[in-house]
Amino acid sequence: MRSISISILGTIIFILLVLSFLGFQTIRKLITKTKYKRWISYSYWIYSFLVVLIFITLFIFPKTAATSINYKTYFLFNIILITDLLSKIILSLTYIIYFLFRKRHLTVLWMGSIVTICLVFTTIYGTSFGRNYLSINEISVEYENLPPPFDGTKIVHVSDIHLGSFYSNSRLILKASKAIREINPDYIFFTGDLANNFASEIDPWKEELKNWQSKQGNYAILGNHDYGDYFHWEDSLRKAKNLSGIINGHEDIGFKLLRNSYVPLALGNDSIFLIGVENWGHDPFPQYADLEMAMEGIPDGAFKILLTHDPAHWESKIKNKEKIDLSLSGHTHGMQFGIKPAGIELSPMYWIRKNWGGLYQADKQYLYVNRGFGTIGINWRIDMSPEITVITLKRSKVD
């Protein structure tokens, strides 16, 4: 079984070659008068065919992508491939616009080339610096039914660490350790995806992650990547052993794992209830959550916080349906890319997910979607920084 089908592979290769041809027309027009035009042309086509060749090598052979543990190779190539694709789309559109005008001005081609150069430098920035810039987002949520002792409770919310994406780069994790020490939270809640696939990814970071401490306790759930469903295992026993290792890994770093269960958080004579479900998701993401089982035994009218990896769970099953006061999720990563015109945060994820990042409200219910800490697929973050969220619970005055 190949990583992708031959028909999809052929379509992608055809698109890459067409875009390479059209993109080259833009470059060819701009280098007509330079003495290096032959060298530039040869270099362009050698590079373009090399990209296609590597793509075929990495994705056509049976199970190649799904059995690889060399994330670095795939992440690096994914960055090159996406940058190459976007660059050639820009250059191709530029040439088509230039071709359709009766009065053809090279200014159009130069503008497309400048945009392409900016894209390349943005990619370099996102890969080298953007994924290591830590963002601390602070919010407050108010509730009339919050028990008085919990007024002012400070929660650190982290999601999608994806330890396999860090290799030996400890800068971001060390920044987070320092930030959490300074915040000194009452609780730390982690909403899944500690690993990319393998329990072994946790080992190099255990000692540092033990420094993520809170006054009252750390709690976590599993995310879709923690189950090892995206790797072709030789047998079910190996997969089960890997999942057991990831579960134990959470305990090793000081996080109590909630698996379709709840825990009362007591303060004085009052309690609130923390619920944690296993992964819930629309296809193709695995569905393991059982919210009904997780809530069984919680007193009616109790203040409830839910940890659920995928924010689609809130939209589909919780909002205006279950009496859950605050839900915390991650999963989307904000697509690891965004822009902020006039201070308004935008991401392509907006067109895919209704609730993709930040705070959402429905009547007296809140959802916060953390934009993630690590990376997956492409090892960059472009104006969508790794995030630690500080949530302060407040008791509102009842008139």
mmCIF file of C-alpha atoms in Angstrom:
data_model
loop_
_atom_site.group_PDB
_atom_site.id
_atom_site.type_symbol
_atom_site.label_atom_id
_atom_site.label_comp_id
_atom_site.label_asym_id
_atom_site.label_seq_id
_atom_site.Cartn_x
_atom_site.Cartn_y
_atom_site.Cartn_z
ATOM 1 C CA MET A 1 0.000 0.000 0.000
ATOM 2 C CA ARG A 2 1.509 3.303 -1.079
ATOM 3 C CA SER A 3 1.473 6.492 0.959
ATOM 4 C CA ILE A 4 -0.782 8.056 -1.705
ATOM 5 C CA SER A 5 -2.491 6.557 -4.738
ATOM 6 C CA ILE A 6 -0.904 6.575 -8.195
ATOM 7 C CA SER A 7 -3.724 8.743 -9.587
ATOM 8 C CA ILE A 8 -3.211 11.409 -6.910
ATOM 9 C CA LEU A 9 0.542 11.171 -7.332
ATOM 10 C CA GLY A 10 0.256 11.622 -11.100
ATOM 11 C CA THR A 11 -2.067 14.604 -10.688
ATOM 12 C CA ILE A 12 0.314 16.320 -8.266
ATOM 13 C CA ILE A 13 3.317 15.706 -10.527
ATOM 14 C CA PHE A 14 1.398 17.084 -13.528
ATOM 15 C CA ILE A 15 0.427 20.205 -11.571
ATOM 16 C CA LEU A 16 4.008 20.715 -10.392
ATOM 17 C CA LEU A 17 5.357 20.458 -13.952
ATOM 18 C CA VAL A 18 2.714 22.815 -15.395
ATOM 19 C CA LEU A 19 3.392 25.373 -12.671
ATOM 20 C CA SER A 20 7.128 24.963 -13.226
ATOM 21 C CA PHE A 21 6.682 25.671 -16.932
ATOM 22 C CA LEU A 22 4.478 28.745 -16.419
ATOM 23 C CA GLY A 23 6.667 30.038 -13.612
ATOM 24 C CA PHE A 24 9.705 29.678 -15.835
ATOM 25 C CA GLN A 25 8.089 31.922 -18.440
ATOM 26 C CA THR A 26 8.102 34.763 -15.924
ATOM 27 C CA ILE A 27 11.748 34.149 -15.076
ATOM 28 C CA ARG A 28 12.707 33.762 -18.739
ATOM 29 C CA LYS A 29 11.237 37.176 -19.598
ATOM 30 C CA LEU A 30 13.116 38.838 -16.757
ATOM 31 C CA ILE A 31 16.531 37.323 -17.543
ATOM 32 C CA THR A 32 16.487 37.824 -21.322
ATOM 33 C CA LYS A 33 19.236 40.434 -21.266
ATOM 34 C CA THR A 34 21.469 38.894 -18.614
ATOM 35 C CA LYS A 35 24.542 36.934 -19.572
ATOM 36 C CA TYR A 36 23.691 34.342 -16.916
ATOM 37 C CA LYS A 37 20.345 33.412 -18.467
ATOM 38 C CA ARG A 38 21.498 29.941 -19.561
ATOM 39 C CA TRP A 39 22.944 29.155 -16.123
ATOM 40 C CA ILE A 40 19.762 30.405 -14.406
ATOM 41 C CA SER A 41 17.553 28.386 -16.756
ATOM 42 C CA TYR A 42 19.498 25.168 -16.217
ATOM 43 C CA SER A 43 19.513 25.699 -12.434
ATOM 44 C CA TYR A 44 15.769 26.329 -12.382
ATOM 45 C CA TRP A 45 14.910 23.144 -14.252
ATOM 46 C CA ILE A 46 17.417 20.981 -12.368
ATOM 47 C CA TYR A 47 15.893 22.226 -9.108
ATOM 48 C CA SER A 48 12.296 21.721 -10.360
ATOM 49 C CA PHE A 49 12.916 18.147 -11.522
ATOM 50 C CA LEU A 50 14.767 17.423 -8.278
ATOM 51 C CA VAL A 51 11.724 18.505 -6.249
ATOM 52 C CA VAL A 52 9.503 16.167 -8.302
ATOM 53 C CA LEU A 53 12.011 13.314 -7.970
ATOM 54 C CA ILE A 54 12.248 13.677 -4.191
ATOM 55 C CA PHE A 55 8.467 13.872 -3.966
ATOM 56 C CA ILE A 56 8.159 10.588 -5.857
ATOM 57 C CA THR A 57 10.860 8.972 -3.717
ATOM 58 C CA LEU A 58 9.285 10.001 -0.421
ATOM 59 C CA PHE A 59 5.655 9.302 -1.233
ATOM 60 C CA ILE A 60 5.312 6.643 -3.926
ATOM 61 C CA PHE A 61 7.036 3.657 -2.350
ATOM 62 C CA PRO A 62 4.845 1.381 -0.241
ATOM 63 C CA LYS A 63 4.243 2.740 3.256
ATOM 64 C CA THR A 64 7.220 5.104 3.045
ATOM 65 C CA ALA A 65 5.682 8.132 4.747
ATOM 66 C CA ALA A 66 3.580 6.113 7.162
ATOM 67 C CA THR A 67 6.521 4.042 8.433
ATOM 68 C CA SER A 68 9.106 6.772 8.682
ATOM 69 C CA ILE A 69 10.525 7.886 12.003
ATOM 70 C CA ASN A 70 12.749 10.477 10.333
ATOM 71 C CA TYR A 71 10.479 13.481 10.822
ATOM 72 C CA LYS A 72 13.242 15.905 9.976
ATOM 73 C CA THR A 73 13.492 14.680 6.365
ATOM 74 C CA TYR A 74 9.763 14.980 5.773
ATOM 75 C CA PHE A 75 9.365 18.298 7.570
ATOM 76 C CA LEU A 76 12.250 19.840 5.619
ATOM 77 C CA PHE A 77 10.915 18.579 2.304
ATOM 78 C CA ASN A 78 7.367 19.661 3.152
ATOM 79 C CA ILE A 79 8.637 23.194 3.744
ATOM 80 C CA ILE A 80 10.486 23.156 0.408
ATOM 81 C CA LEU A 81 7.505 21.649 -1.425
ATOM 82 C CA ILE A 82 4.915 24.095 -0.051
ATOM 83 C CA THR A 83 7.189 27.085 -0.637
ATOM 84 C CA ASP A 84 7.962 25.856 -4.149
ATOM 85 C CA LEU A 85 4.286 25.312 -4.906
ATOM 86 C CA LEU A 86 3.149 28.712 -3.633
ATOM 87 C CA SER A 87 6.031 30.488 -5.373
ATOM 88 C CA LYS A 88 5.267 28.892 -8.707
ATOM 89 C CA ILE A 89 1.558 29.611 -8.367
ATOM 90 C CA ILE A 90 2.409 33.298 -7.903
ATOM 91 C CA LEU A 91 4.849 33.293 -10.830
ATOM 92 C CA SER A 92 2.358 31.404 -13.030
ATOM 93 C CA LEU A 93 -0.499 33.797 -12.286
ATOM 94 C CA THR A 94 1.852 36.690 -12.904
ATOM 95 C CA TYR A 95 2.745 35.333 -16.332
ATOM 96 C CA ILE A 96 -0.887 34.638 -17.243
ATOM 97 C CA ILE A 97 -1.835 38.232 -16.332
ATOM 98 C CA TYR A 98 1.139 39.537 -18.307
ATOM 99 C CA PHE A 99 0.232 37.345 -21.299
ATOM 100 C CA LEU A 100 -3.415 38.480 -21.362
ATOM 101 C CA PHE A 101 -2.588 42.191 -21.490
ATOM 102 C CA ARG A 102 -2.155 43.676 -24.944
ATOM 103 C CA LYS A 103 0.408 46.168 -23.665
ATOM 104 C CA ARG A 104 2.760 43.913 -21.842
ATOM 105 C CA HIS A 105 4.879 45.586 -19.183
ATOM 106 C CA LEU A 106 7.628 43.819 -17.303
ATOM 107 C CA THR A 107 6.437 45.643 -14.177
ATOM 108 C CA VAL A 108 3.774 42.957 -13.713
ATOM 109 C CA LEU A 109 6.420 40.241 -13.822
ATOM 110 C CA TRP A 110 8.692 42.104 -11.433
ATOM 111 C CA MET A 111 5.846 42.530 -8.953
ATOM 112 C CA GLY A 112 5.153 38.786 -8.997
ATOM 113 C CA SER A 113 8.841 38.044 -8.527
ATOM 114 C CA ILE A 114 9.101 40.424 -5.573
ATOM 115 C CA VAL A 115 6.084 38.777 -3.914
ATOM 116 C CA THR A 116 7.741 35.392 -4.475
ATOM 117 C CA ILE A 117 10.997 36.564 -2.891
ATOM 118 C CA CYS A 118 9.046 37.909 0.111
ATOM 119 C CA LEU A 119 7.333 34.522 0.429
ATOM 120 C CA VAL A 120 10.679 32.720 0.498
ATOM 121 C CA PHE A 121 12.050 35.014 3.206
ATOM 122 C CA THR A 122 8.828 34.626 5.199
ATOM 123 C CA THR A 123 9.307 30.866 5.054
ATOM 124 C CA ILE A 124 12.883 31.188 6.285
ATOM 125 C CA TYR A 125 11.696 33.391 9.155
ATOM 126 C CA GLY A 126 8.842 31.057 10.123
ATOM 127 C CA THR A 127 11.156 28.039 10.105
ATOM 128 C CA SER A 128 14.098 29.629 11.879
ATOM 129 C CA PHE A 129 12.479 32.054 14.317
ATOM 130 C CA GLY A 130 8.669 31.962 14.225
ATOM 131 C CA ARG A 131 8.385 28.490 15.717
ATOM 132 C CA ASN A 132 10.550 29.526 18.678
ATOM 133 C CA TYR A 133 8.723 32.739 19.591
ATOM 134 C CA LEU A 134 6.541 32.033 22.629
ATOM 135 C CA SER A 135 3.256 33.892 23.005
ATOM 136 C CA ILE A 136 1.623 34.239 26.441
ATOM 137 C CA ASN A 137 -2.092 34.972 26.010
ATOM 138 C CA GLU A 138 -4.005 36.035 29.111
ATOM 139 C CA ILE A 139 -7.803 35.930 29.352
ATOM 140 C CA SER A 140 -10.443 36.060 32.086
ATOM 141 C CA VAL A 141 -13.817 34.331 32.098
ATOM 142 C CA GLU A 142 -16.617 35.187 34.532
ATOM 143 C CA TYR A 143 -19.311 32.914 35.955
ATOM 144 C CA GLU A 144 -22.125 33.468 38.379
ATOM 145 C CA ASN A 145 -21.992 29.821 39.475
ATOM 146 C CA LEU A 146 -18.253 29.646 40.153
ATOM 147 C CA PRO A 147 -17.764 28.569 43.795
ATOM 148 C CA PRO A 148 -16.303 31.502 45.799
ATOM 149 C CA PRO A 149 -13.006 29.798 46.761
ATOM 150 C CA PHE A 150 -12.145 29.450 43.058
ATOM 151 C CA ASP A 151 -12.523 33.168 42.318
ATOM 152 C CA GLY A 152 -9.148 34.210 40.850
ATOM 153 C CA THR A 153 -8.012 30.661 40.074
ATOM 154 C CA LYS A 154 -5.238 30.797 37.498
ATOM 155 C CA ILE A 155 -4.985 28.047 34.873
ATOM 156 C CA VAL A 156 -2.191 27.513 32.367
ATOM 157 C CA HIS A 157 -3.546 25.860 29.224
ATOM 158 C CA VAL A 158 -1.112 24.205 26.794
ATOM 159 C CA SER A 159 -1.894 22.014 23.787
ATOM 160 C CA ASP A 160 -0.218 20.125 20.943
ATOM 161 C CA ILE A 161 3.371 19.970 22.157
ATOM 162 C CA HIS A 162 4.385 17.417 19.471
ATOM 163 C CA LEU A 163 7.736 16.583 21.043
ATOM 164 C CA GLY A 164 8.945 14.697 17.962
ATOM 165 C CA SER A 165 9.114 17.983 16.077
ATOM 166 C CA PHE A 166 11.719 19.551 18.366
ATOM 167 C CA TYR A 167 14.669 17.249 17.554
ATOM 168 C CA SER A 168 17.363 18.677 19.868
ATOM 169 C CA ASN A 169 16.044 22.253 19.860
ATOM 170 C CA SER A 170 15.256 23.068 23.499
ATOM 171 C CA ARG A 171 14.825 26.853 23.197
ATOM 172 C CA LEU A 172 11.027 26.928 23.194
ATOM 173 C CA ILE A 173 10.611 24.348 25.962
ATOM 174 C CA LEU A 174 13.079 26.237 28.170
ATOM 175 C CA LYS A 175 11.191 29.486 27.513
ATOM 176 C CA ALA A 176 7.964 27.788 28.507
ATOM 177 C CA SER A 177 9.499 26.425 31.716
ATOM 178 C CA LYS A 178 10.620 29.902 32.712
ATOM 179 C CA ALA A 179 7.264 31.456 31.831
ATOM 180 C CA ILE A 180 5.309 28.858 33.834
ATOM 181 C CA ARG A 181 7.538 29.419 36.871
ATOM 182 C CA GLU A 182 6.824 33.149 36.690
ATOM 183 C CA ILE A 183 3.068 32.628 36.201
ATOM 184 C CA ASN A 184 2.961 30.181 39.152
ATOM 185 C CA PRO A 185 -0.473 28.817 38.171
ATOM 186 C CA ASP A 186 -2.928 26.954 40.329
ATOM 187 C CA TYR A 187 -3.362 24.292 37.631
ATOM 188 C CA ILE A 188 -1.834 23.259 34.311
ATOM 189 C CA PHE A 189 -4.197 21.672 31.784
ATOM 190 C CA PHE A 190 -2.798 20.007 28.671
ATOM 191 C CA THR A 191 -5.229 19.179 25.845
ATOM 192 C CA GLY A 192 -3.422 16.501 23.897
ATOM 193 C CA ASP A 193 -0.818 15.558 21.287
ATOM 194 C CA LEU A 194 2.226 15.190 23.490
ATOM 195 C CA ALA A 195 3.894 13.142 20.740
ATOM 196 C CA ASN A 196 3.721 12.927 16.967
ATOM 197 C CA ASN A 197 3.504 9.134 16.979
ATOM 198 C CA PHE A 198 6.013 7.478 19.289
ATOM 199 C CA ALA A 199 6.510 7.119 23.046
ATOM 200 C CA SER A 200 10.271 7.454 22.497
ATOM 201 C CA GLU A 201 9.766 11.114 21.554
ATOM 202 C CA ILE A 202 9.025 11.897 25.201
ATOM 203 C CA ASP A 203 12.250 10.507 26.673
ATOM 204 C CA PRO A 204 14.670 13.374 25.850
ATOM 205 C CA TRP A 205 12.311 15.945 27.406
ATOM 206 C CA LYS A 206 11.106 14.234 30.577
ATOM 207 C CA GLU A 207 13.376 16.054 33.005
ATOM 208 C CA GLU A 208 12.618 19.503 31.567
ATOM 209 C CA LEU A 209 8.870 18.932 31.378
ATOM 210 C CA LYS A 210 8.879 17.959 35.054
ATOM 211 C CA ASN A 211 9.653 21.634 35.679
ATOM 212 C CA TRP A 212 6.183 22.557 34.409
ATOM 213 C CA GLN A 213 4.664 22.694 37.864
ATOM 214 C CA SER A 214 1.530 24.180 39.391
ATOM 215 C CA LYS A 215 0.274 24.661 42.930
ATOM 216 C CA GLN A 216 -2.703 22.300 42.740
ATOM 217 C CA GLY A 217 -1.908 19.806 40.001
ATOM 218 C CA ASN A 218 -1.329 19.085 36.305
ATOM 219 C CA TYR A 219 -3.912 17.261 34.181
ATOM 220 C CA ALA A 220 -3.922 16.076 30.577
ATOM 221 C CA ILE A 221 -5.821 14.208 27.883
ATOM 222 C CA LEU A 222 -4.714 12.358 24.767
ATOM 223 C CA GLY A 223 -4.831 13.925 21.301
ATOM 224 C CA ASN A 224 -5.333 12.234 17.942
ATOM 225 C CA HIS A 225 -1.568 11.808 17.393
ATOM 226 C CA ASP A 226 -0.977 10.136 20.757
ATOM 227 C CA TYR A 227 -2.708 6.912 19.732
ATOM 228 C CA GLY A 228 -0.170 6.106 16.989
ATOM 229 C CA ASP A 229 -2.927 5.819 14.373
ATOM 230 C CA TYR A 230 -0.860 7.521 11.652
ATOM 231 C CA PHE A 231 1.937 4.950 11.644
ATOM 232 C CA HIS A 232 1.779 1.527 9.970
ATOM 233 C CA TRP A 233 2.695 -0.814 12.831
ATOM 234 C CA GLU A 234 3.956 -4.323 12.207
ATOM 235 C CA ASP A 235 1.327 -5.680 14.593
ATOM 236 C CA SER A 236 -1.287 -4.497 17.087
ATOM 237 C CA LEU A 237 0.908 -5.490 20.037
ATOM 238 C CA ARG A 238 3.578 -2.939 19.087
ATOM 239 C CA LYS A 239 0.943 -0.246 18.712
ATOM 240 C CA ALA A 240 -0.568 -1.066 22.099
ATOM 241 C CA LYS A 241 2.878 -1.026 23.712
ATOM 242 C CA ASN A 242 3.574 2.384 22.177
ATOM 243 C CA LEU A 243 0.273 3.788 23.488
ATOM 244 C CA SER A 244 1.090 2.419 26.929
ATOM 245 C CA GLY A 245 4.453 4.207 26.740
ATOM 246 C CA ILE A 246 2.790 7.516 25.875
ATOM 247 C CA ILE A 247 0.289 7.092 28.717
ATOM 248 C CA ASN A 248 3.150 6.365 31.144
ATOM 249 C CA GLY A 249 5.067 9.302 29.685
ATOM 250 C CA HIS A 250 2.346 11.702 30.842
ATOM 251 C CA GLU A 251 2.625 10.309 34.358
ATOM 252 C CA ASP A 252 6.431 10.513 34.239
ATOM 253 C CA ILE A 253 6.341 14.264 33.581
ATOM 254 C CA GLY A 254 3.792 14.855 36.341
ATOM 255 C CA PHE A 255 0.482 15.004 34.433
ATOM 256 C CA LYS A 256 -2.529 12.999 35.579
ATOM 257 C CA LEU A 257 -4.150 11.629 32.442
ATOM 258 C CA LEU A 258 -7.945 11.750 32.214
ATOM 259 C CA ARG A 259 -9.396 9.136 29.873
ATOM 260 C CA ASN A 260 -13.161 9.519 29.689
ATOM 261 C CA SER A 261 -13.164 10.346 33.375
ATOM 262 C CA TYR A 262 -13.350 13.264 35.773
ATOM 263 C CA VAL A 263 -11.625 14.456 38.911
ATOM 264 C CA PRO A 264 -13.012 16.814 41.581
ATOM 265 C CA LEU A 265 -10.799 19.813 42.267
ATOM 266 C CA ALA A 266 -11.382 20.751 45.892
ATOM 267 C CA LEU A 267 -10.698 24.093 47.553
ATOM 268 C CA GLY A 268 -12.020 24.734 51.046
ATOM 269 C CA ASN A 269 -15.442 23.199 51.320
ATOM 270 C CA ASP A 270 -16.200 23.565 47.592
ATOM 271 C CA SER A 271 -15.266 21.680 44.447
ATOM 272 C CA ILE A 272 -15.323 22.127 40.720
ATOM 273 C CA PHE A 273 -15.119 19.156 38.373
ATOM 274 C CA LEU A 274 -12.504 18.629 35.678
ATOM 275 C CA ILE A 275 -13.592 16.270 32.882
ATOM 276 C CA GLY A 276 -11.214 14.762 30.356
ATOM 277 C CA VAL A 277 -12.315 12.828 27.289
ATOM 278 C CA GLU A 278 -10.308 10.850 24.803
ATOM 279 C CA ASN A 279 -10.059 12.123 21.255
ATOM 280 C CA TRP A 280 -13.276 13.148 19.556
ATOM 281 C CA GLY A 281 -13.213 14.046 15.897
ATOM 282 C CA HIS A 282 -14.933 14.024 12.552
ATOM 283 C CA ASP A 283 -13.486 11.637 9.964
ATOM 284 C CA PRO A 284 -10.647 10.973 9.331
ATOM 285 C CA PHE A 285 -9.700 11.686 12.949
ATOM 286 C CA PRO A 286 -10.196 8.805 15.404
ATOM 287 C CA GLN A 287 -13.231 8.769 17.660
ATOM 288 C CA TYR A 288 -12.603 7.507 21.189
ATOM 289 C CA ALA A 289 -14.466 9.999 23.368
ATOM 290 C CA ASP A 290 -17.307 9.009 25.674
ATOM 291 C CA LEU A 291 -18.555 12.172 27.331
ATOM 292 C CA GLU A 292 -21.503 10.463 28.997
ATOM 293 C CA MET A 293 -19.196 7.994 30.743
ATOM 294 C CA ALA A 294 -16.742 10.757 31.639
ATOM 295 C CA MET A 295 -19.467 12.802 33.408
ATOM 296 C CA GLU A 296 -21.162 9.936 35.216
ATOM 297 C CA GLY A 297 -21.392 10.715 38.916
ATOM 298 C CA ILE A 298 -20.871 14.496 38.740
ATOM 299 C CA PRO A 299 -23.503 16.265 40.885
ATOM 300 C CA ASP A 300 -26.169 18.269 39.073
ATOM 301 C CA GLY A 301 -25.415 21.989 38.970
ATOM 302 C CA ALA A 302 -21.681 21.533 39.604
ATOM 303 C CA PHE A 303 -19.216 23.847 37.886
ATOM 304 C CA LYS A 304 -17.532 21.841 35.126
ATOM 305 C CA ILE A 305 -14.427 22.262 32.970
ATOM 306 C CA LEU A 306 -13.936 19.946 30.001
ATOM 307 C CA LEU A 307 -10.642 19.022 28.328
ATOM 308 C CA THR A 308 -11.364 17.828 24.774
ATOM 309 C CA HIS A 309 -8.690 17.853 22.100
ATOM 310 C CA ASP A 310 -10.778 18.738 19.052
ATOM 311 C CA PRO A 311 -12.838 21.977 19.293
ATOM 312 C CA ALA A 312 -15.379 20.512 16.858
ATOM 313 C CA HIS A 313 -16.565 18.465 19.830
ATOM 314 C CA TRP A 314 -17.822 21.645 21.520
ATOM 315 C CA GLU A 315 -19.667 22.828 18.432
ATOM 316 C CA SER A 316 -21.266 19.434 17.733
ATOM 317 C CA LYS A 317 -22.002 17.956 21.148
ATOM 318 C CA ILE A 318 -21.587 20.493 23.937
ATOM 319 C CA LYS A 319 -22.671 24.026 23.006
ATOM 320 C CA ASN A 320 -26.252 24.555 24.206
ATOM 321 C CA LYS A 321 -26.525 20.787 24.807
ATOM 322 C CA GLU A 322 -24.434 19.926 27.877
ATOM 323 C CA LYS A 323 -24.116 21.937 31.070
ATOM 324 C CA ILE A 324 -20.363 22.413 30.797
ATOM 325 C CA ASP A 325 -19.134 25.852 31.762
ATOM 326 C CA LEU A 326 -15.672 25.951 30.181
ATOM 327 C CA SER A 327 -14.216 23.747 27.451
ATOM 328 C CA LEU A 328 -10.518 23.767 26.535
ATOM 329 C CA SER A 329 -9.227 22.434 23.209
ATOM 330 C CA GLY A 330 -6.353 22.627 20.729
ATOM 331 C CA HIS A 331 -5.751 20.521 17.617
ATOM 332 C CA THR A 332 -5.988 23.211 14.917
ATOM 333 C CA HIS A 333 -2.558 24.880 15.466
ATOM 334 C CA GLY A 334 -4.157 27.900 13.751
ATOM 335 C CA MET A 335 -2.724 26.096 10.707
ATOM 336 C CA GLN A 336 0.650 27.473 11.958
ATOM 337 C CA PHE A 337 0.083 30.449 9.680
ATOM 338 C CA GLY A 338 -1.763 33.743 9.981
ATOM 339 C CA ILE A 339 -1.772 37.477 9.478
ATOM 340 C CA LYS A 340 -2.969 40.303 11.716
ATOM 341 C CA PRO A 341 -4.199 43.253 9.643
ATOM 342 C CA ALA A 342 -5.266 46.091 11.961
ATOM 343 C CA GLY A 343 -4.749 43.749 14.901
ATOM 344 C CA ILE A 344 -7.366 41.259 13.665
ATOM 345 C CA GLU A 345 -6.025 37.693 13.654
ATOM 346 C CA LEU A 346 -6.741 35.773 10.465
ATOM 347 C CA SER A 347 -5.770 32.264 9.415
ATOM 348 C CA PRO A 348 -6.661 29.969 6.492
ATOM 349 C CA MET A 349 -8.048 27.694 9.225
ATOM 350 C CA TYR A 350 -11.009 30.099 9.419
ATOM 351 C CA TRP A 351 -12.410 28.565 6.229
ATOM 352 C CA ILE A 352 -12.001 25.023 7.559
ATOM 353 C CA ARG A 353 -12.923 25.289 11.229
ATOM 354 C CA LYS A 354 -15.556 27.525 12.817
ATOM 355 C CA ASN A 355 -13.715 27.488 16.144
ATOM 356 C CA TRP A 356 -10.006 27.467 15.351
ATOM 357 C CA GLY A 357 -8.259 29.758 17.852
ATOM 358 C CA GLY A 358 -9.047 31.968 20.823
ATOM 359 C CA LEU A 359 -12.117 32.429 23.015
ATOM 360 C CA TYR A 360 -15.666 31.601 21.929
ATOM 361 C CA GLN A 361 -18.908 32.070 23.842
ATOM 362 C CA ALA A 362 -22.429 30.671 23.602
ATOM 363 C CA ASP A 363 -24.710 32.119 26.270
ATOM 364 C CA LYS A 364 -22.955 31.198 29.540
ATOM 365 C CA GLN A 365 -20.633 28.597 28.010
ATOM 366 C CA TYR A 366 -17.064 29.301 26.928
ATOM 367 C CA LEU A 367 -14.630 27.494 24.663
ATOM 368 C CA TYR A 368 -10.956 28.351 24.425
ATOM 369 C CA VAL A 369 -8.940 26.916 21.534
ATOM 370 C CA ASN A 370 -5.205 27.007 22.147
ATOM 371 C CA ARG A 371 -3.177 27.541 18.948
ATOM 372 C CA GLY A 372 -0.683 24.887 19.924
ATOM 373 C CA PHE A 373 2.860 24.732 21.215
ATOM 374 C CA GLY A 374 4.757 22.583 18.708
ATOM 375 C CA THR A 375 4.424 21.915 14.995
ATOM 376 C CA ILE A 376 3.316 19.082 12.761
ATOM 377 C CA GLY A 377 3.593 18.467 9.023
ATOM 378 C CA ILE A 378 5.545 21.651 8.325
ATOM 379 C CA ASN A 379 8.038 22.782 10.932
ATOM 380 C CA TRP A 380 7.214 26.475 10.803
ATOM 381 C CA ARG A 381 4.996 29.055 12.441
ATOM 382 C CA ILE A 382 4.312 32.229 10.522
ATOM 383 C CA ASP A 383 2.609 34.873 12.672
ATOM 384 C CA MET A 384 0.890 32.067 14.594
ATOM 385 C CA SER A 385 3.206 31.741 17.551
ATOM 386 C CA PRO A 386 3.477 28.800 19.949
ATOM 387 C CA GLU A 387 1.051 29.580 22.723
ATOM 388 C CA ILE A 388 0.680 29.318 26.460
ATOM 389 C CA THR A 389 -2.728 30.508 27.632
ATOM 390 C CA VAL A 390 -3.288 31.910 31.107
ATOM 391 C CA ILE A 391 -6.975 31.666 32.043
ATOM 392 C CA THR A 392 -8.243 33.355 35.184
ATOM 393 C CA LEU A 393 -11.589 32.181 36.536
ATOM 394 C CA LYS A 394 -13.656 34.958 38.087
ATOM 395 C CA ARG A 395 -16.897 34.925 39.978
ATOM 396 C CA SER A 396 -19.259 37.563 38.637
ATOM 397 C CA LYS A 397 -21.567 39.461 40.954
ATOM 398 C CA VAL A 398 -25.173 38.381 40.924
ATOM 399 C CA ASP A 399 -27.597 41.322 40.791
#
